Amino acid sequence: MGNDYFSIKFENDQLIFLDQTKLPLEEVYVTTDRYERIAEAIEKLEIRGAPLIGIAAAYALALSIKNSSGSESAENFNLAFKRLYRTRPTAVNLFHALNQVKNIFESCKASENVYQMVLTEAKEIHQDDMDKCSKIGENGLLIFKKKSTILTHCNTGKLATGGDGTAFSVIKKGYENGLVELVYADETRPLLQGLRLTTFELERSGIPFAVQSDSMAAVLMQQSKIDFVITGADRIALNGDSANKIGTYNLAVLCNYHNIPFYIAAPTTTIDTKIATGSEIEIEFRNKNELLAISGVQVAPNHYRTFSPAFDVTPAHLISGIITEEKIYYFPYNFIK
Ligand code: MRU
């Protein structure tokens, strides 16, 4: 079992993606050249993770104009743009990538090579994220004060980004430098990204881990078993308030109570320079079936009312540091517009 899986790959004018809803029991790759299929994959979380949905959407926009030209390609592009824009509301990386590709399209839509030019932009967005992931890993080494036991939430590795990940990249770099004792992966209800995806990635990287349900984090901290917590983010406001997978805020509060450092790792493309605080972040609410069923198996009746936000916002003052590809930022954050 090696580290030979990938989340997405663009080859022969098609996108190949790993269907993450089937992991870790089945490793199924889907090949498509239809933007609509990619939009659906993002909605269903077959493709997920803030940076990765931006990259996939950029390739989807390129594919929307693969076989068209002139006014037809403008029409197809605009339809695809609107469709992809509606897929998921919280991760700002999606909107950054869509707007970046749209700017290129607008500047070269009259050219015969418009498809190739837009595709080149999508590939650059992919490569840029890969580079940012590796710098985040290197910068993150500074947070290790000794060989550490780490707790993480949701999934932030290759499955969520274009490279080695955000928080996961820090963990991996730490491990390669002999600084990781053990990683506790939060199960991450309701969709189990920790239990299904982070464990898969930790195992493939040979990093020692244990999995526990989200409700067990407090006890681990009470028993002094955690040196620090690190997670990714889906959108960061200018003041540092950070939206991430539901349950992240719980961890930050617990860390504050137990005096344990709580870090976020994210590329600067996750910072939304249009919003001052986290109160402006739109939080996605998911279908109630995702709460009432576990991995497709119904465990409670469908008529129950549910409360099912997919993300929460951790206030900046609870975050010990935000690790980016540039450097580690510390509170008070004041990211620049
Ligand atoms: O709903 P998901 O699985 O797309 O949520 C993903 C997360 O919350 C990750 O922690 C986040 O995108 C950071 S990723 C590098």
Tab-separated table of C-alpha atoms and ligand atoms in Angstrom:
chain	number	residue	atom	x	y	z
A	1	MET	CA	0.000	0.000	0.000
A	2	GLY	CA	1.695	3.192	-1.151
A	3	ASN	CA	1.158	6.869	-1.493
A	4	ASP	CA	0.169	6.421	-5.146
A	5	TYR	CA	-3.428	7.665	-5.135
A	6	PHE	CA	-4.468	11.025	-6.512
A	7	SER	CA	-7.559	13.175	-6.012
A	8	ILE	CA	-7.754	14.640	-9.525
A	9	LYS	CA	-5.684	14.469	-12.687
A	10	PHE	CA	-6.220	16.160	-16.054
A	11	GLU	CA	-5.214	13.900	-18.930
A	12	ASN	CA	-6.178	13.607	-22.604
A	13	ASP	CA	-8.679	16.450	-22.314
A	14	GLN	CA	-10.534	14.703	-19.505
A	15	LEU	CA	-10.685	15.010	-15.743
A	16	ILE	CA	-10.032	11.855	-13.756
A	17	PHE	CA	-11.132	12.055	-10.138
A	18	LEU	CA	-11.199	9.708	-7.177
A	19	ASP	CA	-14.758	9.289	-5.902
A	20	GLN	CA	-14.194	10.158	-2.231
A	21	THR	CA	-17.650	9.005	-1.137
A	22	LYS	CA	-16.502	5.393	-1.653
A	23	LEU	CA	-13.250	5.627	0.306
A	24	PRO	CA	-11.598	3.889	2.044
A	25	LEU	CA	-13.302	0.612	1.140
A	26	GLU	CA	-13.264	1.160	-2.615
A	27	GLU	CA	-10.835	3.202	-4.695
A	28	VAL	CA	-12.884	4.173	-7.759
A	29	TYR	CA	-11.675	6.698	-10.331
A	30	VAL	CA	-14.204	8.479	-12.566
A	31	THR	CA	-13.255	9.934	-15.957
A	32	THR	CA	-15.317	12.735	-17.474
A	33	ASP	CA	-15.114	15.613	-19.914
A	34	ARG	CA	-18.477	17.079	-18.852
A	35	TYR	CA	-18.547	20.135	-16.585
A	36	GLU	CA	-21.981	19.093	-15.353
A	37	ARG	CA	-20.575	15.809	-14.003
A	38	ILE	CA	-17.846	17.750	-12.167
A	39	ALA	CA	-20.416	20.150	-10.674
A	40	GLU	CA	-22.404	17.145	-9.472
A	41	ALA	CA	-19.254	15.556	-8.016
A	42	ILE	CA	-18.547	18.746	-6.039
A	43	GLU	CA	-22.109	18.862	-4.701
A	44	LYS	CA	-22.060	15.216	-3.682
A	45	LEU	CA	-18.576	15.512	-2.111
A	46	GLU	CA	-17.084	13.007	-4.519
A	47	ILE	CA	-14.623	15.871	-4.965
A	48	ARG	CA	-14.246	17.965	-1.810
A	49	GLY	CA	-11.917	20.108	0.305
A	50	ALA	CA	-11.626	23.867	-0.183
A	51	PRO	CA	-8.629	24.120	-2.537
A	52	LEU	CA	-9.575	20.992	-4.504
A	53	ILE	CA	-13.082	22.145	-5.406
A	54	GLY	CA	-11.572	25.365	-6.809
A	55	ILE	CA	-9.119	23.406	-8.957
A	56	ALA	CA	-11.789	20.973	-10.194
A	57	ALA	CA	-14.109	23.863	-11.040
A	58	ALA	CA	-11.332	25.552	-13.039
A	59	TYR	CA	-10.871	22.383	-15.127
A	60	ALA	CA	-14.664	22.120	-15.487
A	61	LEU	CA	-14.800	25.628	-16.970
A	62	ALA	CA	-12.116	24.684	-19.484
A	63	LEU	CA	-14.047	21.547	-20.452
A	64	SER	CA	-17.225	23.595	-20.957
A	65	ILE	CA	-15.625	25.197	-24.038
A	66	LYS	CA	-13.634	22.212	-25.288
A	67	ASN	CA	-15.695	21.576	-28.398
A	68	SER	CA	-17.159	24.985	-29.128
A	69	SER	CA	-16.117	28.337	-30.538
A	70	GLY	CA	-17.336	31.942	-30.821
A	71	SER	CA	-20.710	32.807	-29.309
A	72	GLU	CA	-21.394	29.145	-28.573
A	73	SER	CA	-18.338	28.899	-26.357
A	74	ALA	CA	-19.299	32.120	-24.518
A	75	GLU	CA	-22.768	30.723	-23.923
A	76	ASN	CA	-21.429	27.372	-22.677
A	77	PHE	CA	-18.839	29.064	-20.492
A	78	ASN	CA	-21.424	31.307	-18.839
A	79	LEU	CA	-23.764	28.397	-18.174
A	80	ALA	CA	-20.921	26.374	-16.658
A	81	PHE	CA	-19.762	29.348	-14.573
A	82	LYS	CA	-23.237	29.821	-13.086
A	83	ARG	CA	-23.695	26.086	-12.475
A	84	LEU	CA	-20.337	25.687	-10.715
A	85	TYR	CA	-20.869	28.886	-8.702
A	86	ARG	CA	-23.965	27.307	-7.126
A	87	THR	CA	-22.343	24.023	-6.061
A	88	ARG	CA	-21.081	24.886	-2.559
A	89	PRO	CA	-21.227	28.272	-0.798
A	90	THR	CA	-18.633	28.273	1.989
A	91	ALA	CA	-15.133	27.614	0.592
A	92	VAL	CA	-13.894	30.839	-0.975
A	93	ASN	CA	-11.269	28.976	-3.038
A	94	LEU	CA	-14.082	27.917	-5.384
A	95	PHE	CA	-15.043	31.523	-6.144
A	96	HIS	CA	-11.409	32.668	-6.424
A	97	ALA	CA	-10.706	29.965	-8.995
A	98	LEU	CA	-13.912	30.556	-10.971
A	99	ASN	CA	-13.298	34.316	-11.159
A	100	GLN	CA	-9.638	33.852	-12.059
A	101	VAL	CA	-10.571	31.594	-14.998
A	102	LYS	CA	-13.403	33.915	-16.039
A	103	ASN	CA	-10.950	36.845	-16.279
A	104	ILE	CA	-8.741	34.813	-18.625
A	105	PHE	CA	-11.744	33.715	-20.680
A	106	GLU	CA	-12.928	37.318	-21.073
A	107	SER	CA	-9.506	38.425	-22.262
A	108	CYS	CA	-9.072	35.650	-24.847
A	109	LYS	CA	-12.573	34.559	-25.849
A	110	ALA	CA	-12.102	35.814	-29.409
A	111	SER	CA	-8.986	33.676	-29.887
A	112	GLU	CA	-9.052	30.346	-31.735
A	113	ASN	CA	-7.033	28.903	-28.844
A	114	VAL	CA	-9.425	29.933	-26.109
A	115	TYR	CA	-9.814	26.361	-24.787
A	116	GLN	CA	-6.039	25.887	-24.511
A	117	MET	CA	-5.606	29.279	-22.837
A	118	VAL	CA	-8.304	28.606	-20.273
A	119	LEU	CA	-6.931	25.104	-19.689
A	120	THR	CA	-3.455	26.542	-19.099
A	121	GLU	CA	-4.948	28.817	-16.438
A	122	ALA	CA	-6.651	25.844	-14.744
A	123	LYS	CA	-3.358	23.945	-14.750
A	124	GLU	CA	-1.612	26.959	-13.231
A	125	ILE	CA	-4.201	27.142	-10.451
A	126	HIS	CA	-3.540	23.434	-9.789
A	127	GLN	CA	0.263	23.846	-9.770
A	128	ASP	CA	0.033	26.962	-7.612
A	129	ASP	CA	-1.918	25.082	-4.954
A	130	MET	CA	0.571	22.218	-5.077
A	131	ASP	CA	3.408	24.684	-4.426
A	132	LYS	CA	1.492	26.419	-1.650
A	133	CYS	CA	0.828	23.069	0.069
A	134	SER	CA	4.496	22.225	0.192
A	135	LYS	CA	5.430	25.665	1.590
A	136	ILE	CA	2.692	25.362	4.240
A	137	GLY	CA	4.298	22.070	5.310
A	138	GLU	CA	7.737	23.648	5.588
A	139	ASN	CA	6.484	26.735	7.448
A	140	GLY	CA	4.483	24.520	9.796
A	141	LEU	CA	7.616	22.826	11.126
A	142	LEU	CA	8.019	25.829	13.448
A	143	ILE	CA	5.032	24.809	15.561
A	144	PHE	CA	6.667	21.553	16.718
A	145	LYS	CA	8.317	22.169	20.078
A	146	LYS	CA	9.081	18.419	20.501
A	147	LYS	CA	7.985	15.052	19.108
A	148	SER	CA	4.233	15.633	19.278
A	149	THR	CA	0.874	13.950	19.517
A	150	ILE	CA	-1.518	15.853	17.295
A	151	LEU	CA	-5.282	15.963	16.929
A	152	THR	CA	-6.818	16.885	13.584
A	153	HIS	CA	-10.347	17.248	12.244
A	154	CYS	CA	-11.936	16.532	8.859
A	155	ASN	CA	-9.573	15.859	5.945
A	156	THR	CA	-6.883	18.213	4.706
A	157	GLY	CA	-4.484	16.088	2.641
A	158	LYS	CA	-4.070	15.200	-1.028
A	159	LEU	CA	-7.773	14.415	-1.086
A	160	ALA	CA	-8.643	18.023	-0.234
A	161	THR	CA	-6.033	19.974	-2.194
A	162	GLY	CA	-3.877	19.998	-5.332
A	163	GLY	CA	-0.776	18.915	-3.398
A	164	ASP	CA	0.137	17.323	-0.062
A	165	GLY	CA	-2.503	19.254	1.828
A	166	THR	CA	-2.777	22.042	4.358
A	167	ALA	CA	-2.870	20.789	7.970
A	168	PHE	CA	-1.977	17.365	6.592
A	169	SER	CA	1.107	18.777	4.876
A	170	VAL	CA	2.316	20.138	8.244
A	171	ILE	CA	1.717	16.740	9.858
A	172	LYS	CA	3.510	14.939	7.009
A	173	LYS	CA	6.508	17.274	7.081
A	174	GLY	CA	6.652	16.910	10.860
A	175	TYR	CA	6.579	13.135	10.515
A	176	GLU	CA	9.365	13.170	7.905
A	177	ASN	CA	11.430	15.182	10.388
A	178	GLY	CA	10.858	12.725	13.250
A	179	LEU	CA	8.515	15.107	15.068
A	180	VAL	CA	5.248	13.147	15.087
A	181	GLU	CA	4.503	10.587	17.786
A	182	LEU	CA	0.864	9.913	16.929
A	183	VAL	CA	-2.050	11.574	15.117
A	184	TYR	CA	-5.577	11.383	16.494
A	185	ALA	CA	-8.057	11.711	13.632
A	186	ASP	CA	-11.467	13.009	14.670
A	187	GLU	CA	-14.128	10.858	13.035
A	188	THR	CA	-15.838	14.084	11.779
A	189	ARG	CA	-19.557	13.482	11.821
A	190	PRO	CA	-21.791	13.509	9.880
A	191	LEU	CA	-19.889	12.585	6.706
A	192	LEU	CA	-16.895	10.946	8.394
A	193	GLN	CA	-14.126	12.666	6.451
A	194	GLY	CA	-11.766	11.912	9.372
A	195	LEU	CA	-12.675	8.251	9.774
A	196	ARG	CA	-12.807	7.528	6.035
A	197	LEU	CA	-10.347	9.932	4.398
A	198	THR	CA	-7.767	11.179	6.907
A	199	THR	CA	-7.127	7.639	8.147
A	200	PHE	CA	-6.719	6.529	4.504
A	201	GLU	CA	-4.147	9.268	3.920
A	202	LEU	CA	-2.310	8.698	7.210
A	203	GLU	CA	-2.056	4.994	6.523
A	204	ARG	CA	-0.809	5.562	2.963
A	205	SER	CA	1.849	7.929	4.343
A	206	GLY	CA	2.907	5.480	7.049
A	207	ILE	CA	2.056	7.932	9.843
A	208	PRO	CA	0.966	6.314	13.143
A	209	PHE	CA	-2.620	7.225	13.976
A	210	ALA	CA	-5.656	6.453	16.072
A	211	VAL	CA	-9.206	7.395	15.260
A	212	GLN	CA	-11.764	8.561	17.815
A	213	SER	CA	-15.254	9.981	17.635
A	214	ASP	CA	-15.613	13.766	17.844
A	215	SER	CA	-17.037	13.572	21.362
A	216	MET	CA	-13.832	11.999	22.712
A	217	ALA	CA	-11.530	14.956	22.063
A	218	ALA	CA	-12.164	16.561	25.473
A	219	VAL	CA	-11.066	13.467	27.371
A	220	LEU	CA	-7.874	13.201	25.330
A	221	MET	CA	-7.069	16.791	26.249
A	222	GLN	CA	-8.008	16.329	29.896
A	223	GLN	CA	-5.580	13.413	30.045
A	224	SER	CA	-2.797	15.608	28.559
A	225	LYS	CA	-2.549	13.396	25.498
A	226	ILE	CA	-2.605	16.182	22.894
A	227	ASP	CA	0.288	18.595	22.232
A	228	PHE	CA	-1.575	20.652	19.644
A	229	VAL	CA	-4.594	20.629	17.338
A	230	ILE	CA	-4.303	21.563	13.681
A	231	THR	CA	-7.048	21.834	11.055
A	232	GLY	CA	-7.594	23.408	7.655
A	233	ALA	CA	-10.052	26.177	6.766
A	234	ASP	CA	-12.606	26.869	4.056
A	235	ARG	CA	-12.753	30.640	4.385
A	236	ILE	CA	-10.825	33.083	6.560
A	237	ALA	CA	-12.032	36.642	7.202
A	238	LEU	CA	-9.657	39.628	7.332
A	239	ASN	CA	-9.683	39.515	11.146
A	240	GLY	CA	-8.720	35.812	11.179
A	241	ASP	CA	-12.142	34.322	12.012
A	242	SER	CA	-12.014	30.968	10.228
A	243	ALA	CA	-14.741	28.726	8.838
A	244	ASN	CA	-13.944	25.033	8.768
A	245	LYS	CA	-15.723	21.694	9.062
A	246	ILE	CA	-18.425	21.584	11.726
A	247	GLY	CA	-16.826	20.630	15.040
A	248	THR	CA	-13.693	22.725	14.557
A	249	TYR	CA	-15.019	25.460	16.840
A	250	ASN	CA	-15.635	22.833	19.565
A	251	LEU	CA	-11.959	21.883	19.364
A	252	ALA	CA	-10.783	25.495	19.550
A	253	VAL	CA	-12.880	26.088	22.681
A	254	LEU	CA	-11.573	22.881	24.242
A	255	CYS	CA	-7.992	23.857	23.434
A	256	ASN	CA	-8.512	27.258	25.000
A	257	TYR	CA	-9.862	25.628	28.199
A	258	HIS	CA	-7.003	23.111	28.376
A	259	ASN	CA	-4.317	25.589	27.332
A	260	ILE	CA	-3.378	23.616	24.205
A	261	PRO	CA	-2.309	25.416	20.998
A	262	PHE	CA	-4.912	25.389	18.205
A	263	TYR	CA	-3.587	26.047	14.672
A	264	ILE	CA	-5.130	26.516	11.278
A	265	ALA	CA	-3.191	25.788	8.092
A	266	ALA	CA	-4.456	27.238	4.821
A	267	PRO	CA	-3.187	28.813	1.620
A	268	THR	CA	-3.702	32.578	1.308
A	269	THR	CA	-6.302	31.767	-1.389
A	270	THR	CA	-8.553	30.772	1.543
A	271	ILE	CA	-8.502	34.337	2.879
A	272	ASP	CA	-11.554	36.269	1.724
A	273	THR	CA	-10.364	39.854	1.389
A	274	LYS	CA	-13.945	41.042	0.924
A	275	ILE	CA	-15.089	40.208	4.427
A	276	ALA	CA	-14.052	41.789	7.696
A	277	THR	CA	-15.278	39.116	10.126
A	278	GLY	CA	-16.562	35.553	10.182
A	279	SER	CA	-20.164	36.704	10.623
A	280	GLU	CA	-20.196	37.419	6.871
A	281	ILE	CA	-19.315	33.830	5.906
A	282	GLU	CA	-22.169	31.886	4.326
A	283	ILE	CA	-22.449	28.512	6.037
A	284	GLU	CA	-23.653	25.588	3.932
A	285	PHE	CA	-26.474	23.472	5.338
A	286	ARG	CA	-26.552	19.902	4.047
A	287	ASN	CA	-29.447	17.571	3.368
A	288	LYS	CA	-30.968	16.013	6.520
A	289	ASN	CA	-30.329	12.503	5.131
A	290	GLU	CA	-26.635	13.019	5.734
A	291	LEU	CA	-27.355	13.205	9.467
A	292	LEU	CA	-30.109	10.612	9.763
A	293	ALA	CA	-28.202	7.987	7.791
A	294	ILE	CA	-24.616	6.842	8.285
A	295	SER	CA	-22.785	5.874	5.100
A	296	GLY	CA	-26.149	5.438	3.377
A	297	VAL	CA	-27.654	3.253	6.138
A	298	GLN	CA	-30.742	4.846	7.684
A	299	VAL	CA	-30.383	5.025	11.485
A	300	ALA	CA	-33.268	7.353	12.386
A	301	PRO	CA	-36.574	8.182	10.706
A	302	ASN	CA	-36.578	10.764	7.974
A	303	HIS	CA	-39.356	12.849	9.501
A	304	TYR	CA	-37.082	13.998	12.366
A	305	ARG	CA	-36.154	17.668	12.286
A	306	THR	CA	-32.397	18.185	12.017
A	307	PHE	CA	-29.777	20.871	12.452
A	308	SER	CA	-27.011	20.206	9.984
A	309	PRO	CA	-24.549	23.005	9.227
A	310	ALA	CA	-21.519	21.720	7.312
A	311	PHE	CA	-19.155	24.327	8.780
A	312	ASP	CA	-18.650	26.510	11.838
A	313	VAL	CA	-16.635	29.661	12.425
A	314	THR	CA	-13.826	29.735	14.972
A	315	PRO	CA	-13.244	33.242	16.355
A	316	ALA	CA	-9.745	34.557	15.640
A	317	HIS	CA	-8.768	34.947	19.308
A	318	LEU	CA	-9.010	31.182	19.784
A	319	ILE	CA	-6.516	30.490	16.980
A	320	SER	CA	-2.876	30.309	18.135
A	321	GLY	CA	-1.539	30.749	14.592
A	322	ILE	CA	-2.569	30.582	10.943
A	323	ILE	CA	0.052	28.752	8.875
A	324	THR	CA	0.117	29.892	5.245
A	325	GLU	CA	2.556	29.436	2.372
A	326	GLU	CA	3.956	32.891	3.226
A	327	LYS	CA	4.523	32.526	6.958
A	328	ILE	CA	2.752	31.818	10.236
A	329	TYR	CA	0.436	34.661	11.179
A	330	TYR	CA	-0.378	35.271	14.851
A	331	PHE	CA	-3.281	37.010	16.583
A	332	PRO	CA	-4.328	39.825	16.039
A	333	TYR	CA	-4.529	38.839	12.370
A	334	ASN	CA	-5.445	41.949	10.344
A	335	PHE	CA	-4.960	40.355	6.907
A	336	ILE	CA	-4.599	43.066	4.309
A	337	LYS	CA	-7.384	43.854	1.807
B	1	MRU	O1	-17.225	19.425	3.363
B	1	MRU	P1	-15.787	19.211	3.023
B	1	MRU	O2	-15.351	17.798	3.203
B	1	MRU	O3	-15.434	19.760	1.660
B	1	MRU	O4	-15.022	20.091	4.091
B	1	MRU	C1	-13.635	20.207	4.020
B	1	MRU	C2	-13.044	20.840	5.200
B	1	MRU	O5	-13.720	21.373	6.058
B	1	MRU	C3	-11.554	20.896	5.254
B	1	MRU	O6	-11.118	20.905	6.571
B	1	MRU	C4	-11.141	22.186	4.581
B	1	MRU	O7	-11.591	22.253	3.270
B	1	MRU	C5	-9.726	22.454	4.674
B	1	MRU	S1	-8.926	21.674	3.380
B	1	MRU	C6	-7.556	21.627	2.943
